[in-house]
mmCIF file of C-alpha atoms in Angstrom:
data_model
loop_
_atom_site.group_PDB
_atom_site.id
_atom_site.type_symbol
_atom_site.label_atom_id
_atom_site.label_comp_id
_atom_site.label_asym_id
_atom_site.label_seq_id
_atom_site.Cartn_x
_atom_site.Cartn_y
_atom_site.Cartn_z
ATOM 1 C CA UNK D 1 240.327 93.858 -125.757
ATOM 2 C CA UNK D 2 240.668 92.578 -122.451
ATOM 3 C CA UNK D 3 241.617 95.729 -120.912
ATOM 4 C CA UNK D 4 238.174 97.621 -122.053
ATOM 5 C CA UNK D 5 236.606 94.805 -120.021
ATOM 6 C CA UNK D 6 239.111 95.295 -116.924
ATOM 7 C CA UNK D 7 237.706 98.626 -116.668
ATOM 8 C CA UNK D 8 233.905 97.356 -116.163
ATOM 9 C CA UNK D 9 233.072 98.178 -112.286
ATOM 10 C CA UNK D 10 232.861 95.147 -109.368
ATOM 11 C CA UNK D 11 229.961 93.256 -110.869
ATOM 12 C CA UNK D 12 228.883 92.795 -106.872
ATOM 13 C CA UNK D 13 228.901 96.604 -106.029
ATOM 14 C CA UNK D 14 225.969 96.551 -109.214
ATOM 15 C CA UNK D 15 222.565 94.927 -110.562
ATOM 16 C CA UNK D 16 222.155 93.326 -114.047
ATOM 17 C CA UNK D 17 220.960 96.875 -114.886
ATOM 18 C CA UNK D 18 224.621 98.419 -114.450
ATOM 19 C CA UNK D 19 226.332 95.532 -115.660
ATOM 20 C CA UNK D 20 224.194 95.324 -119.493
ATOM 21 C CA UNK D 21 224.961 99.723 -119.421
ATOM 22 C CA UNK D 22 228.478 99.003 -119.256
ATOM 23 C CA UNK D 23 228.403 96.569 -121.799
ATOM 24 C CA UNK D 24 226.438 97.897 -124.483
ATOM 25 C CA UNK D 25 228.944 100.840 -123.962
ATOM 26 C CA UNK D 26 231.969 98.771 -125.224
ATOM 27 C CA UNK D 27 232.737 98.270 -129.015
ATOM 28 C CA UNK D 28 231.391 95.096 -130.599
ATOM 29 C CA UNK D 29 234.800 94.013 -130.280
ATOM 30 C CA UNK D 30 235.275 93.773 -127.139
ATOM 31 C CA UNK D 31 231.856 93.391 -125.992
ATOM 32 C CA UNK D 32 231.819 89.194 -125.767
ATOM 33 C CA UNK D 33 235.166 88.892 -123.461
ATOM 34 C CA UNK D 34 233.823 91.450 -121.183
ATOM 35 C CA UNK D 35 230.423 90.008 -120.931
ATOM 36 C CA UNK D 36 231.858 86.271 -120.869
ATOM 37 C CA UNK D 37 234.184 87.393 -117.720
ATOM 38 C CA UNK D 38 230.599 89.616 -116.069
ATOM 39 C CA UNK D 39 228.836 85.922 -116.322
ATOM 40 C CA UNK D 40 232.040 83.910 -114.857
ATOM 41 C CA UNK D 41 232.476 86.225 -112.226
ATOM 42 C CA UNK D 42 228.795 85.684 -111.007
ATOM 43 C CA UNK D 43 228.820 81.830 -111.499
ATOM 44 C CA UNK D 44 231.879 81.576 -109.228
ATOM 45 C CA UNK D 45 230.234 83.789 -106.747
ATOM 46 C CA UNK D 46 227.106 81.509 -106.567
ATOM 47 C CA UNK D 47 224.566 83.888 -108.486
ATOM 48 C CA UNK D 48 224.004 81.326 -111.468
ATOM 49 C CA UNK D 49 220.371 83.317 -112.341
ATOM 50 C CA UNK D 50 222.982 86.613 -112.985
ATOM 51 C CA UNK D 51 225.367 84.769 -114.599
ATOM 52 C CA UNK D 52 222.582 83.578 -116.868
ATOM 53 C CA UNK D 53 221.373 86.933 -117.447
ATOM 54 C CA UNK D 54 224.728 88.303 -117.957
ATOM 55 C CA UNK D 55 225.284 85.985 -120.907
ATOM 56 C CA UNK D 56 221.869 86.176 -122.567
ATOM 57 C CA UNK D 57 223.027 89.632 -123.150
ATOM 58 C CA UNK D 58 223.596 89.856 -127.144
ATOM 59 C CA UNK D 59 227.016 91.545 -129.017
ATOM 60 C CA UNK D 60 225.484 94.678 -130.789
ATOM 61 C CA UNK D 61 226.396 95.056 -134.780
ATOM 62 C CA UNK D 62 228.345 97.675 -135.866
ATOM 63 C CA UNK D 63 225.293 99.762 -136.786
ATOM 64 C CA UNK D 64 223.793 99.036 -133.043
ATOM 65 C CA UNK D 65 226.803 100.363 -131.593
ATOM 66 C CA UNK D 66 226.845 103.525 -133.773
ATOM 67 C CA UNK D 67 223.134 104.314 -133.015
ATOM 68 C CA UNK D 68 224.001 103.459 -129.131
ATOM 69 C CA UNK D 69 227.219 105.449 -129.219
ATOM 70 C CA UNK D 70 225.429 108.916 -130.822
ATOM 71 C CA UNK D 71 222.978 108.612 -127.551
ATOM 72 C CA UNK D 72 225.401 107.972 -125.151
ATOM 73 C CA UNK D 73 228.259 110.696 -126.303
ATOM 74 C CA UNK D 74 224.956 112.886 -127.832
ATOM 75 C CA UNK D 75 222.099 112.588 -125.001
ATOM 76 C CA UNK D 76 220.506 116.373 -126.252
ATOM 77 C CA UNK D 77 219.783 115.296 -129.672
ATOM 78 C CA UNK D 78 217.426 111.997 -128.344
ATOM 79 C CA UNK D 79 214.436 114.564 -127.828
ATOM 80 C CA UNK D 80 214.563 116.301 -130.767
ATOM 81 C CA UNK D 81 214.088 113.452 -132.655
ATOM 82 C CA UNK D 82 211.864 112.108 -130.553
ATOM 83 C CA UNK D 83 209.715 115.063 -130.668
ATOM 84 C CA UNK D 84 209.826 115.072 -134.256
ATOM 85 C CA UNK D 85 208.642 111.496 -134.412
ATOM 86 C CA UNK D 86 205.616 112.508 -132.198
ATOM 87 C CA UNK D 87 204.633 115.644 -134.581
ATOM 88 C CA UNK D 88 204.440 113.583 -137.691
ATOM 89 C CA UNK D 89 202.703 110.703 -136.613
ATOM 90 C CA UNK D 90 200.649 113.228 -135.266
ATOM 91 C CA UNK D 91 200.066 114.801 -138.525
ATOM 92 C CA UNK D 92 199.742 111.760 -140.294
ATOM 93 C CA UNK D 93 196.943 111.082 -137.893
ATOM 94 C CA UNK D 94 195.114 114.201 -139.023
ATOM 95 C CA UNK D 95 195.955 114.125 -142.634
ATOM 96 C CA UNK D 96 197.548 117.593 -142.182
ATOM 97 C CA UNK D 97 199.311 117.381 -145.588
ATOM 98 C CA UNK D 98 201.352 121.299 -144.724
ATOM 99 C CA UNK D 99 202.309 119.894 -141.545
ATOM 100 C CA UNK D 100 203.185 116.897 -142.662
ATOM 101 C CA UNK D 101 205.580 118.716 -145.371
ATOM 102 C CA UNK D 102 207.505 120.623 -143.067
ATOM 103 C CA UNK D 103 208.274 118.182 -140.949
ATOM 104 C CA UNK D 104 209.286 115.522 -143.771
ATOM 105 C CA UNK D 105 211.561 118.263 -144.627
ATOM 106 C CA UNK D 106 212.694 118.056 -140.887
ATOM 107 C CA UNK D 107 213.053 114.319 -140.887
ATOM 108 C CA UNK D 108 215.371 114.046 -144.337
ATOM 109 C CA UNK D 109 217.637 117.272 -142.088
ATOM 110 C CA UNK D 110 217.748 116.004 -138.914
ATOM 111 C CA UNK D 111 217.753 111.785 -140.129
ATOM 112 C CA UNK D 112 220.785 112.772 -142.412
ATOM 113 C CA UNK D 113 223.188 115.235 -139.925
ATOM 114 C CA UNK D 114 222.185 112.458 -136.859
ATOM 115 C CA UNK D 115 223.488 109.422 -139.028
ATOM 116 C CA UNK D 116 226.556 111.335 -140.175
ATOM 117 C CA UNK D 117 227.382 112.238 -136.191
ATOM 118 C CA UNK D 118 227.404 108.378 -135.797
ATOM 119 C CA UNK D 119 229.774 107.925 -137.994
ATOM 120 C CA UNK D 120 231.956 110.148 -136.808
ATOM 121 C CA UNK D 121 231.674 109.159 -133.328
ATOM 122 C CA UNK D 122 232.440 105.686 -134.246
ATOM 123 C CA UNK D 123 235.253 107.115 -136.377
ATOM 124 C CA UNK D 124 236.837 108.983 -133.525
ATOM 125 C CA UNK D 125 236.168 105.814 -131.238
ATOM 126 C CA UNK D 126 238.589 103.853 -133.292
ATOM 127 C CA UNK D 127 236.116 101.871 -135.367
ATOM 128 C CA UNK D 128 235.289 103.271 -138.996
ATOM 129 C CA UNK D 129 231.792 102.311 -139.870
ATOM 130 C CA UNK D 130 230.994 102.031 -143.722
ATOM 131 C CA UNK D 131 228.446 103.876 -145.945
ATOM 132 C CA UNK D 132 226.158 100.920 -145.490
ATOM 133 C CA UNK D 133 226.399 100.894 -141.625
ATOM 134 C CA UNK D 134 225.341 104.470 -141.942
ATOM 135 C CA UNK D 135 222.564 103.744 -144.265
ATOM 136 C CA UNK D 136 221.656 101.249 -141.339
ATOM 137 C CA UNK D 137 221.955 104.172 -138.723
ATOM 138 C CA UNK D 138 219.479 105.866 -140.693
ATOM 139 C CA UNK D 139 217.223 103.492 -140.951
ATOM 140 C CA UNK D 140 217.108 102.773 -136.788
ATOM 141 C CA UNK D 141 216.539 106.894 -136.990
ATOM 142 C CA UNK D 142 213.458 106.857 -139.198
ATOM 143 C CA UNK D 143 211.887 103.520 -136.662
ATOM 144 C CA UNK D 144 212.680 105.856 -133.733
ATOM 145 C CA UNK D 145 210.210 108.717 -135.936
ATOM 146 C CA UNK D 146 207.971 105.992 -136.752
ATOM 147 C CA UNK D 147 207.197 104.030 -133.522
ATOM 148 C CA UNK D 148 207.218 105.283 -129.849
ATOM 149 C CA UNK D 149 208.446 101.629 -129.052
ATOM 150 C CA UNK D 150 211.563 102.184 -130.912
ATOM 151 C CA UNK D 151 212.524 105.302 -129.511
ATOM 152 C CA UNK D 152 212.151 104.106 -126.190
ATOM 153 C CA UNK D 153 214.442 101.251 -127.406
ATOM 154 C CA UNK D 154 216.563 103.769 -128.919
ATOM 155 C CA UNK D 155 216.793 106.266 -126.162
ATOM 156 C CA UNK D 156 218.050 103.427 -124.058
ATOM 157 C CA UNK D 157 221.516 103.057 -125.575
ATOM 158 C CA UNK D 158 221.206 99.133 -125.823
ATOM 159 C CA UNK D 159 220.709 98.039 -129.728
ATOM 160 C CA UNK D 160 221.711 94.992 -130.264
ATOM 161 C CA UNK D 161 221.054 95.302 -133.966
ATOM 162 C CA UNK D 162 219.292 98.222 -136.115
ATOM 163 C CA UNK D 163 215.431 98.864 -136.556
ATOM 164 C CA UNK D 164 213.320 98.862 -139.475
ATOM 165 C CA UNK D 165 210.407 101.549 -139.833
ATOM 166 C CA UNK D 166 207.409 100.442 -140.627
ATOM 167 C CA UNK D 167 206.700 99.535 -144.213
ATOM 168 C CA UNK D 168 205.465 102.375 -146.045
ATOM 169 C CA UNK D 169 206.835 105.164 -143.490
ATOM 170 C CA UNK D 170 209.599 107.001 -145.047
ATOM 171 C CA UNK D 171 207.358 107.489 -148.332
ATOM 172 C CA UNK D 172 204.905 108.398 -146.523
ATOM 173 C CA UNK D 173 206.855 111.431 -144.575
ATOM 174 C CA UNK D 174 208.784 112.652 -147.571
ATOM 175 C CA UNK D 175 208.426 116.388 -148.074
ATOM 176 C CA UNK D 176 206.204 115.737 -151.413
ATOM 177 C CA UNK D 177 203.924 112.917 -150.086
ATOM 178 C CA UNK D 178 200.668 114.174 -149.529
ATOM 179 C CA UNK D 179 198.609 111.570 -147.443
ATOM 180 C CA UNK D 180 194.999 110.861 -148.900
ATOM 181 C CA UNK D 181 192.124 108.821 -146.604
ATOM 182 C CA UNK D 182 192.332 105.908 -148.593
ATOM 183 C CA UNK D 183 196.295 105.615 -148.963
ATOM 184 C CA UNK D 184 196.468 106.087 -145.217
ATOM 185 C CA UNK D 185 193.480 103.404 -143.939
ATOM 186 C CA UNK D 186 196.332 100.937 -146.867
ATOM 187 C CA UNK D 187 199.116 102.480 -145.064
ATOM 188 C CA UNK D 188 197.869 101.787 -141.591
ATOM 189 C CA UNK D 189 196.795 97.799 -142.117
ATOM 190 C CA UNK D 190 200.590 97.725 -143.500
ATOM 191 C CA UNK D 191 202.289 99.094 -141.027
ATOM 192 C CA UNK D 192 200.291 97.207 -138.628
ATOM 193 C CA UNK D 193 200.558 93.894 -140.373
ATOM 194 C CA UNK D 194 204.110 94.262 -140.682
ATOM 195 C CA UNK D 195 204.148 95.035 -136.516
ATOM 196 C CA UNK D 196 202.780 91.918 -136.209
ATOM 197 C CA UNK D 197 205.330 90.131 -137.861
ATOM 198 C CA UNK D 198 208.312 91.847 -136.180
ATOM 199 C CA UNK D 199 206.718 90.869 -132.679
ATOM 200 C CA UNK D 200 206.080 87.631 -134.082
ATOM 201 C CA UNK D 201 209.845 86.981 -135.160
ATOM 202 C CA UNK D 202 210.504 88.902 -131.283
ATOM 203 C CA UNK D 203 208.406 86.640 -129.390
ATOM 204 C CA UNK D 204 210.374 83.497 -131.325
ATOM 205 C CA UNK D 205 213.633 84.886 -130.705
ATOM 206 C CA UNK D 206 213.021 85.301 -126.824
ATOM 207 C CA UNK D 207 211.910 81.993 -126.986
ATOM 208 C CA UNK D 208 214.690 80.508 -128.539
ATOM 209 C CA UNK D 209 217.101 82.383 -126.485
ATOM 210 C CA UNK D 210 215.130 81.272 -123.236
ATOM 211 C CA UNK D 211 215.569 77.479 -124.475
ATOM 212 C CA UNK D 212 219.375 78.195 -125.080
ATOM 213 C CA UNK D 213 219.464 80.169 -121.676
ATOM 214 C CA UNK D 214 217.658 77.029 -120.115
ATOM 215 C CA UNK D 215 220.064 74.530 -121.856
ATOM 216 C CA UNK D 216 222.864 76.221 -120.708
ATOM 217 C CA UNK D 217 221.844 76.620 -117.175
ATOM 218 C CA UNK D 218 220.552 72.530 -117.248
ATOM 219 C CA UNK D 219 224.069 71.790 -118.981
ATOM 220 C CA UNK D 220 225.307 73.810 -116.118
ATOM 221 C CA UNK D 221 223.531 71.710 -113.448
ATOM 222 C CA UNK D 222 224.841 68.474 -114.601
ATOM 223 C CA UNK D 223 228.476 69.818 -114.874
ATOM 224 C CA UNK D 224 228.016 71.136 -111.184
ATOM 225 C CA UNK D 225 226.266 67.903 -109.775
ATOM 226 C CA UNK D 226 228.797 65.734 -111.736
ATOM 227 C CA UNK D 227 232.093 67.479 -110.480
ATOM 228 C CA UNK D 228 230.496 67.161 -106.888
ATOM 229 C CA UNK D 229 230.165 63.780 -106.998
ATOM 230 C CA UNK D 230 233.745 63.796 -107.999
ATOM 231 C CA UNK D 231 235.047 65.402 -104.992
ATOM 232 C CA UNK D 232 233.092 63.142 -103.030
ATOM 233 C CA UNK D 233 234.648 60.396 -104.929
ATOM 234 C CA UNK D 234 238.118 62.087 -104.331
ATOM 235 C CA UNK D 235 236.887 62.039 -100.169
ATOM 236 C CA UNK D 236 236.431 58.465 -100.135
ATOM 237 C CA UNK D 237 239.216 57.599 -101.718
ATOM 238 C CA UNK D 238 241.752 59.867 -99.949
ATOM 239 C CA UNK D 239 239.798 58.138 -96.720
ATOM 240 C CA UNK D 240 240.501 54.689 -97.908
ATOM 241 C CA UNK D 241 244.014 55.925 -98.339
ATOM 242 C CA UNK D 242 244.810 57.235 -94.546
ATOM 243 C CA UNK D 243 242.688 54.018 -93.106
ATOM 244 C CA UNK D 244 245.207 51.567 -95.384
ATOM 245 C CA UNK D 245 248.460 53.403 -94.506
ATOM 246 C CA UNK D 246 247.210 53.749 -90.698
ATOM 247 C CA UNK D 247 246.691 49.682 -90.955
ATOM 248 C CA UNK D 248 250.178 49.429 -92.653
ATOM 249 C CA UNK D 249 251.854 51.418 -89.860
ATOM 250 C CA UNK D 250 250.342 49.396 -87.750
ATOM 251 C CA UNK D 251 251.012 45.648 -88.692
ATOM 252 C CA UNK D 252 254.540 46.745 -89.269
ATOM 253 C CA UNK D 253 254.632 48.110 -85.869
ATOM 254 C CA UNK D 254 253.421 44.586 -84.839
ATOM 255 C CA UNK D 255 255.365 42.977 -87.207
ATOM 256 C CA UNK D 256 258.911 44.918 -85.270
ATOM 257 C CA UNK D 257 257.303 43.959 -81.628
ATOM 258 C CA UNK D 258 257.084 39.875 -83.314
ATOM 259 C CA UNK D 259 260.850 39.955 -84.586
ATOM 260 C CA UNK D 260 261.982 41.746 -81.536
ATOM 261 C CA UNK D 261 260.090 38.640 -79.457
ATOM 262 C CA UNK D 262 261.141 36.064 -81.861
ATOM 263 C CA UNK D 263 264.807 37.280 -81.004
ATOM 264 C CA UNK D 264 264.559 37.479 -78.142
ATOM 265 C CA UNK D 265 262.852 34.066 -77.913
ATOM 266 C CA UNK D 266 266.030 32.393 -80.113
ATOM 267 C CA UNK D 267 268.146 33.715 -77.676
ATOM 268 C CA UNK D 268 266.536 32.191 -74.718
ATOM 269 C CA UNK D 269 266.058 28.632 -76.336
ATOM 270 C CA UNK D 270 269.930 29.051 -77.080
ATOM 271 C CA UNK D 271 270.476 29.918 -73.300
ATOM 272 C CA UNK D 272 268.083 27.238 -72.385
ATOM 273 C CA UNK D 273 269.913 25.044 -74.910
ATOM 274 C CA UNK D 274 273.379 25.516 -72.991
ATOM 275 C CA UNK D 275 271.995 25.245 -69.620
ATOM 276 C CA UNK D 276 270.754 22.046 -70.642
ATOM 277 C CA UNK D 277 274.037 20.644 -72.280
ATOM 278 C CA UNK D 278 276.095 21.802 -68.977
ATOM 279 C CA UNK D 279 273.612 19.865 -66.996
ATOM 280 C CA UNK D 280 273.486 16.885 -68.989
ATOM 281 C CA UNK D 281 277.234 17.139 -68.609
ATOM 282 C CA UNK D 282 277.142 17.426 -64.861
ATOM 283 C CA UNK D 283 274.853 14.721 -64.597
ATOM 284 C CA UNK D 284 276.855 12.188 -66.064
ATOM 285 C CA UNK D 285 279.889 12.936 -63.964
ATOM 286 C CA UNK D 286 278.225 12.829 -60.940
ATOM 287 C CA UNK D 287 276.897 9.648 -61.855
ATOM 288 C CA UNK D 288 280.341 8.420 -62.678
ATOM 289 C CA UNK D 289 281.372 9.178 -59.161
ATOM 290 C CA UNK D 290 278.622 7.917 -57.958
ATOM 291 C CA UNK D 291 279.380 4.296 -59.541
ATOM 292 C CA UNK D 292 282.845 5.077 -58.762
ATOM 293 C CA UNK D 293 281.950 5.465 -55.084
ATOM 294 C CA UNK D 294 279.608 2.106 -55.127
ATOM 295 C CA UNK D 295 282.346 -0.099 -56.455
ATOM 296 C CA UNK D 296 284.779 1.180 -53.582
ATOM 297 C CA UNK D 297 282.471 -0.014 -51.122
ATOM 298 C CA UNK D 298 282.097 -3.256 -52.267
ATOM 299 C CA UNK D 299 286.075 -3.871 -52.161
ATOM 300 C CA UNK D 300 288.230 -5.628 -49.438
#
């Protein structure tokens, strides 16, 4: 897993718009680890608004992947489709009922041999996709005929998850459907009420992933502010640590210079001690003399 993600370029020689290419070129498998390590990469380097970017970016199903895969390894068949999309809304538009046959006839071809490419691509990528991923590919094929929005989305490579047509569409493009004023005008209000709902569930996933983004990114703040204060803690502390030993190094360098004095000091008194016995002794021999001398004068 982690080697699919080792081969992802320098995220600093790229923008967000390289990174989330390289990404939603990876298997759902590996996709998280490699877009976890994007986002870690840029958070260490300072860019925290990347970072946050990086890991808004959503793991694509299996479907997703298979629908992004057949445009990436399959570029020439994008405008085909696309082109058929364009003629049968167009004929839809003009209730052109032939038209409209053909090119359901084109659709069912063309929906059917795209879907089964998928799943071989996916097969000969390593990852086996089921009969109901394929039915899913199919069904992000018809949304691409149905809406220009979706093929755009489509054309992109970046599905995070597969697209619905519009209620009513694939009925109404079937080779034997043969579209009447007042089906159409029922037709229309359904596909655009449903519209409305899809944007409506978009707009309240962006804004739940913009609360989780900002969240993260407060969560990320506090983590940040707290761990400096830390290391400012850890300053003071290893500050307090070099002033104590330099004070300890210093009283016991006094403390030496004292003992060395008080030796020297005991040695003196003892000197002084001595000097003071020998004279004491002196003294009283000389005054011995002395008296010795006095009572020799007195004599006959």
């Amino acid at each position: 897993m982690m080697e699919a993600a080792e081969k992802l370029p320098d995220w600093r020689a790229v923008d967000l718009e390289s990174i989330t290419d390289e990404l939603y070129g990876l298997a759902p498998a590996d996709f998280t680890a490699a877009r976890n390590e994007r986002a870690a990469a840029a958070r260490t380097a300072g860019d925290r608004e990347l970072a946050g970017r990086i890991q808004a970016l959503r793991r694509p199903t299996l479907s997703a992947w298979a629908s992004n895969l057949l445009v990436r390894r399959q570029p020439e068949q994008v405008q085909p489709l696309i082109s058929l999309g364009e003629g049968m809304r167009r004929a839809h538009r003009d209730l052109d009922g032939e038209q409209l046959r053909e090119l359901g006839r084109r659709q069912h071809d063309l929906v059917g041999a795209l879907a089964r490419q998928a799943k071989q691509l996916a097969a000969d990528a390593g990852h086996p996709v089921s009969e109901d991923v394929q039915h899913e590919v199919e069904s992000t094929l018809h949304a691409v005929l149905a809406d220009p929005g979706a093929a755009r989305e489509w054309a992109a490579g970046r599905l995070t998850k597969p697209l619905s047509p519009p209620v009513g569409f694939t009925a109404a493009t079937t080779p034997t459907a043969v579209p009447h004023k007042a089906s159409r005008t029922a037709t229309s209000a359904a596909v655009a009420k449903e519209k409305e709902r899809e944007e409506e569930k978009e707009r309240a996933r962006k804004e739940q992933r913009a609360a989780r983004l900002a969240r993260a990114e407060q969560d990320a703040t506090t983590a940040e502010q707290q761990a400096r204060a830390c290391e400012e803690e850890l300053t003071r502390a290893e500050t307090r640590l070099r002033e104590a030993e330099n004070e300890v190094t210093a009283l016991a360098e006094q403390l030496r210079e004292a003992k060395e004095r008080q030796k020297a000091a005991r040695g003196a008194v003892a000197a002084a001690r001595d000097r003071a016995r020998e004279a004491g002794a002196a003294a009283r021999k000389a005054r011995r003399r002395a008296e010795d001398a006095a009572a020799n004068a007195d004599g006959p």
